[in-house]
Tab-separated table of C-alpha atoms in Angstrom:
chain	number	residue	atom	x	y	z
F	1	MET	CA	107.621	99.223	104.838
F	2	LEU	CA	104.439	101.784	103.987
F	3	PRO	CA	104.518	105.264	106.517
F	4	ILE	CA	101.939	104.740	109.451
F	5	GLU	CA	99.415	107.332	107.580
F	6	VAL	CA	99.523	105.390	104.670
F	7	GLU	CA	98.831	102.013	106.331
F	8	GLU	CA	95.916	103.508	107.810
F	9	LYS	CA	94.855	104.882	104.426
F	10	VAL	CA	94.506	101.434	102.825
F	11	VAL	CA	93.102	99.881	105.608
F	12	ASP	CA	90.200	102.453	105.564
F	13	LEU	CA	90.033	101.836	101.539
F	14	LEU	CA	89.514	97.982	101.861
F	15	ALA	CA	87.302	98.738	104.822
F	16	VAL	CA	84.977	101.275	102.209
F	17	ILE	CA	85.197	98.194	99.665
F	18	TYR	CA	84.324	95.547	102.257
F	19	ALA	CA	81.189	97.752	104.072
F	20	ARG	CA	79.845	97.661	100.831
F	21	VAL	CA	79.735	93.966	99.405
F	22	PRO	CA	76.773	92.361	99.592
F	23	TRP	CA	77.711	89.387	101.599
F	24	GLY	CA	74.631	88.395	102.265
F	25	LYS	CA	73.222	87.682	99.125
F	26	MET	CA	76.215	85.725	98.296
F	27	LYS	CA	76.343	81.836	97.785
F	28	THR	CA	79.008	80.755	99.494
F	29	SER	CA	79.744	78.200	102.726
F	30	LYS	CA	82.830	79.856	103.424
F	31	ASN	CA	83.399	82.600	106.172
F	32	PRO	CA	83.200	85.805	104.137
F	33	HIS	CA	86.314	86.934	105.955
F	34	ASP	CA	88.481	83.995	104.382
F	35	ILE	CA	86.583	85.260	100.999
F	36	PHE	CA	88.206	89.132	101.200
F	37	ASN	CA	91.140	87.991	102.541
F	38	HIS	CA	92.056	85.594	99.578
F	39	ARG	CA	90.432	87.932	96.818
F	40	VAL	CA	92.862	90.825	98.382
F	41	ARG	CA	95.813	88.651	97.669
F	42	ALA	CA	94.659	87.912	94.497
F	43	ALA	CA	93.947	91.390	93.308
F	44	SER	CA	97.401	92.374	94.505
F	45	ARG	CA	99.124	91.362	91.343
F	46	ARG	CA	97.751	93.576	89.587
F	47	THR	CA	100.605	96.771	88.435
F	48	THR	CA	98.766	99.223	89.409
F	49	LEU	CA	96.102	100.427	92.399
F	50	TYR	CA	93.702	101.700	89.912
F	51	GLU	CA	93.793	97.910	88.438
F	52	PHE	CA	93.975	96.297	92.268
F	53	VAL	CA	91.168	98.619	92.868
F	54	SER	CA	88.874	97.493	89.741
F	55	LYS	CA	89.684	93.714	90.144
F	56	LEU	CA	88.942	93.951	94.009
F	57	CYS	CA	85.818	95.821	93.490
F	58	ASN	CA	85.144	93.234	90.237
F	59	TYR	CA	85.267	90.188	92.606
F	60	PHE	CA	82.752	91.172	94.822
F	61	GLY	CA	80.105	92.394	91.963
F	62	LEU	CA	80.720	95.640	92.522
F	63	GLN	CA	80.216	98.219	89.384
F	64	SER	CA	82.002	100.879	90.771
F	65	LEU	CA	84.064	102.195	93.414
F	66	PRO	CA	82.110	103.585	95.963
F	67	LEU	CA	82.755	107.347	96.062
F	68	GLU	CA	84.328	108.148	98.743
F	69	ALA	CA	87.157	105.036	98.504
F	70	GLN	CA	88.081	107.679	95.334
F	71	SER	CA	90.113	110.021	96.738
F	72	LEU	CA	91.910	108.129	99.228
F	73	VAL	CA	93.196	106.077	95.744
F	74	ASP	CA	93.809	109.137	94.317
F	75	GLU	CA	96.027	110.210	98.036
F	76	LEU	CA	97.650	106.694	97.959
F	77	ARG	CA	98.980	106.167	94.157
F	78	PRO	CA	101.848	107.353	94.477
F	79	TYR	CA	102.604	104.326	97.043
F	80	GLU	CA	101.120	101.989	94.832
F	81	ASP	CA	104.227	99.252	94.172
F	82	GLU	CA	104.751	99.437	97.776
F	83	ILE	CA	101.159	99.062	98.786
F	84	LEU	CA	100.626	96.038	96.024
F	85	ASN	CA	104.122	94.367	97.501
F	86	THR	CA	102.806	94.559	101.197
F	87	LEU	CA	99.266	93.360	100.649
F	88	SER	CA	100.496	90.191	98.505
F	89	ARG	CA	102.735	89.519	101.532
F	90	GLU	CA	100.768	91.085	104.350
F	91	HIS	CA	96.752	90.561	103.499
F	92	ILE	CA	95.686	88.765	106.415
F	93	PRO	CA	96.452	91.531	108.811
F	94	PHE	CA	95.383	94.525	106.370
F	95	CYS	CA	92.440	92.493	105.644
F	96	VAL	CA	91.489	91.740	109.457
F	97	ARG	CA	92.206	95.614	110.165
F	98	ALA	CA	89.788	96.922	107.213
F	99	ILE	CA	87.019	94.038	108.271
F	100	LEU	CA	87.082	95.944	111.590
F	101	ARG	CA	86.775	98.877	110.436
F	102	ALA	CA	84.089	98.218	108.088
F	103	LYS	CA	81.996	96.791	111.020
F	104	GLU	CA	82.620	100.353	112.391
F	105	ILE	CA	81.650	102.331	109.439
F	106	LYS	CA	78.253	100.010	109.347
F	107	LYS	CA	77.216	100.466	112.921
F	108	VAL	CA	77.854	104.509	112.512
F	109	LYS	CA	75.562	103.929	109.654
F	110	ARG	CA	73.156	102.344	111.154
F	111	GLU	CA	73.226	104.043	114.164
F	112	ALA	CA	72.453	107.408	111.881
F	113	LYS	CA	69.830	105.778	110.294
F	114	ASP	CA	67.691	104.806	113.423
F	115	GLY	CA	67.869	107.824	114.659
F	116	GLU	CA	66.070	109.334	111.543
F	117	GLU	CA	63.974	107.080	111.756
F	118	VAL	CA	62.774	108.476	115.541
């Protein structure tokens, strides 16, 4: 079982990646949440956290890791085995939490952008 602070950082990492995915450009009839869940689970089968993040970004056509995520990845590396095992088994609740957090991230960015335009 992951410590709660590690769990929160995993959710933050997934949220940052989810928020960067160009969902509007995706040509699919499937629910984006289902796609994200499936790809997180598939990427969790990688050997290291770096491989997991690289594979997850590649699944969505992201050519780089969002900068704010790199410090999270580095902080999480000591727990990479537990994280990858947990995500392979519990990907749905982690993804739901990450999607909710990503929506918050997008809302804050949108409000900041709207505030600049006024």
